[in-house]
GROMACS .gro file of C-alpha atoms in nm:
model
   85
    1MET     CA    1  11.371   2.025   6.184
    2GLU     CA    2  11.667   1.844   6.381
    3THR     CA    3  11.981   2.029   6.438
    4PHE     CA    4  12.270   1.939   6.658
    5GLN     CA    5  12.624   2.026   6.679
    6TYR     CA    6  12.952   1.838   6.678
    7THR     CA    7  13.295   1.924   6.757
    8ILE     CA    8  13.557   1.720   6.537
    9THR     CA    9  13.791   1.468   6.734
   10ASP     CA   10  13.935   1.309   6.439
   11GLU     CA   11  14.318   1.453   6.384
   12ILE     CA   12  14.283   1.491   6.041
   13GLY     CA   13  13.951   1.631   6.047
   14ILE     CA   14  13.631   1.521   5.802
   15HIS     CA   15  13.899   1.405   5.510
   16ALA     CA   16  13.803   1.169   5.224
   17ARG     CA   17  13.706   0.818   5.385
   18PRO     CA   18  13.455   0.961   5.629
   19ALA     CA   19  13.321   1.219   5.366
   20GLY     CA   20  13.250   0.898   5.159
   21GLU     CA   21  13.098   0.718   5.438
   22LEU     CA   22  12.842   1.026   5.551
   23ALA     CA   23  12.738   1.079   5.196
   24LYS     CA   24  12.645   0.714   5.159
   25LEU     CA   25  12.480   0.753   5.512
   26ALA     CA   26  12.276   1.057   5.414
   27LYS     CA   27  12.151   0.878   5.066
   28GLU     CA   28  11.967   0.646   5.308
   29PHE     CA   29  11.739   0.900   5.453
   30GLU     CA   30  11.464   1.082   5.243
   31SER     CA   31  11.510   1.404   5.457
   32LYS     CA   32  11.785   1.650   5.368
   33ILE     CA   33  12.088   1.690   5.603
   34THR     CA   34  12.317   1.961   5.605
   35ILE     CA   35  12.639   2.038   5.752
   36LYS     CA   36  12.717   2.406   5.851
   37THR     CA   37  13.037   2.574   5.955
   38GLU     CA   38  13.046   2.912   6.102
   39THR     CA   39  13.073   3.043   5.723
   40LYS     CA   40  12.985   2.778   5.468
   41GLN     CA   41  12.742   2.467   5.401
   42ALA     CA   42  12.709   2.135   5.221
   43ASP     CA   43  12.444   1.887   5.141
   44ALA     CA   44  12.582   1.581   5.341
   45GLU     CA   45  12.488   1.341   5.011
   46ARG     CA   46  12.746   1.530   4.792
   47LEU     CA   47  13.088   1.409   4.852
   48MET     CA   48  13.276   1.714   4.696
   49ALA     CA   49  13.051   1.991   4.853
   50VAL     CA   50  13.179   1.796   5.232
   51MET     CA   51  13.506   1.803   5.155
   52ALA     CA   52  13.501   2.151   5.010
   53LEU     CA   53  13.400   2.268   5.399
   54GLY     CA   54  13.789   2.201   5.466
   55ILE     CA   55  13.635   2.083   5.833
   56ARG     CA   56  13.981   2.044   6.080
   57HIS     CA   57  14.027   1.886   6.390
   58GLY     CA   58  13.848   2.098   6.683
   59GLN     CA   59  13.580   2.266   6.455
   60THR     CA   60  13.251   2.249   6.578
   61VAL     CA   61  12.999   2.188   6.307
   62THR     CA   62  12.609   2.190   6.291
   63VAL     CA   63  12.417   1.942   6.114
   64GLU     CA   64  12.056   2.015   6.037
   65THR     CA   65  11.839   1.751   5.916
   66VAL     CA   66  11.483   1.806   5.736
   67GLY     CA   67  11.205   1.578   5.623
   68PRO     CA   68  10.988   1.314   5.693
   69ASP     CA   69  11.256   1.111   5.894
   70GLU     CA   70  11.480   1.396   6.026
   71LYS     CA   71  11.477   1.274   6.381
   72GLU     CA   72  11.592   0.898   6.263
   73ALA     CA   73  11.864   1.094   6.032
   74ALA     CA   74  11.984   1.307   6.290
   75GLU     CA   75  12.064   1.031   6.523
   76ALA     CA   76  12.253   0.843   6.252
   77VAL     CA   77  12.444   1.129   6.175
   78GLN     CA   78  12.512   1.210   6.507
   79ASP     CA   79  12.604   0.841   6.586
   80PHE     CA   80  12.784   0.816   6.284
   81PHE     CA   81  12.999   1.143   6.375
   82GLN     CA   82  13.082   1.021   6.746
   83ALA     CA   83  13.208   0.674   6.618
   84LYS     CA   84  13.398   0.819   6.330
   85LEU     CA   85  13.494   1.132   6.357
   0.00000   0.00000   0.00000
């Protein structure tokens, strides 16, 4: 299992466009990618679940990857967050 935390810097937070791009990215890996807030969690492959987290600017999330390509998945999601959020 790989985990990392990231504080959202996008002024809108995780909105529809980046959530869709994240879901598409997550589907490229065999590993399960989970995004967690203090009270909720969602499978990163599920757009509506990610949107339902209501992640806002300044909020810190924990990303957890579990599976055969977990290291690569964690690196890809971290790169995505740094570039887009």
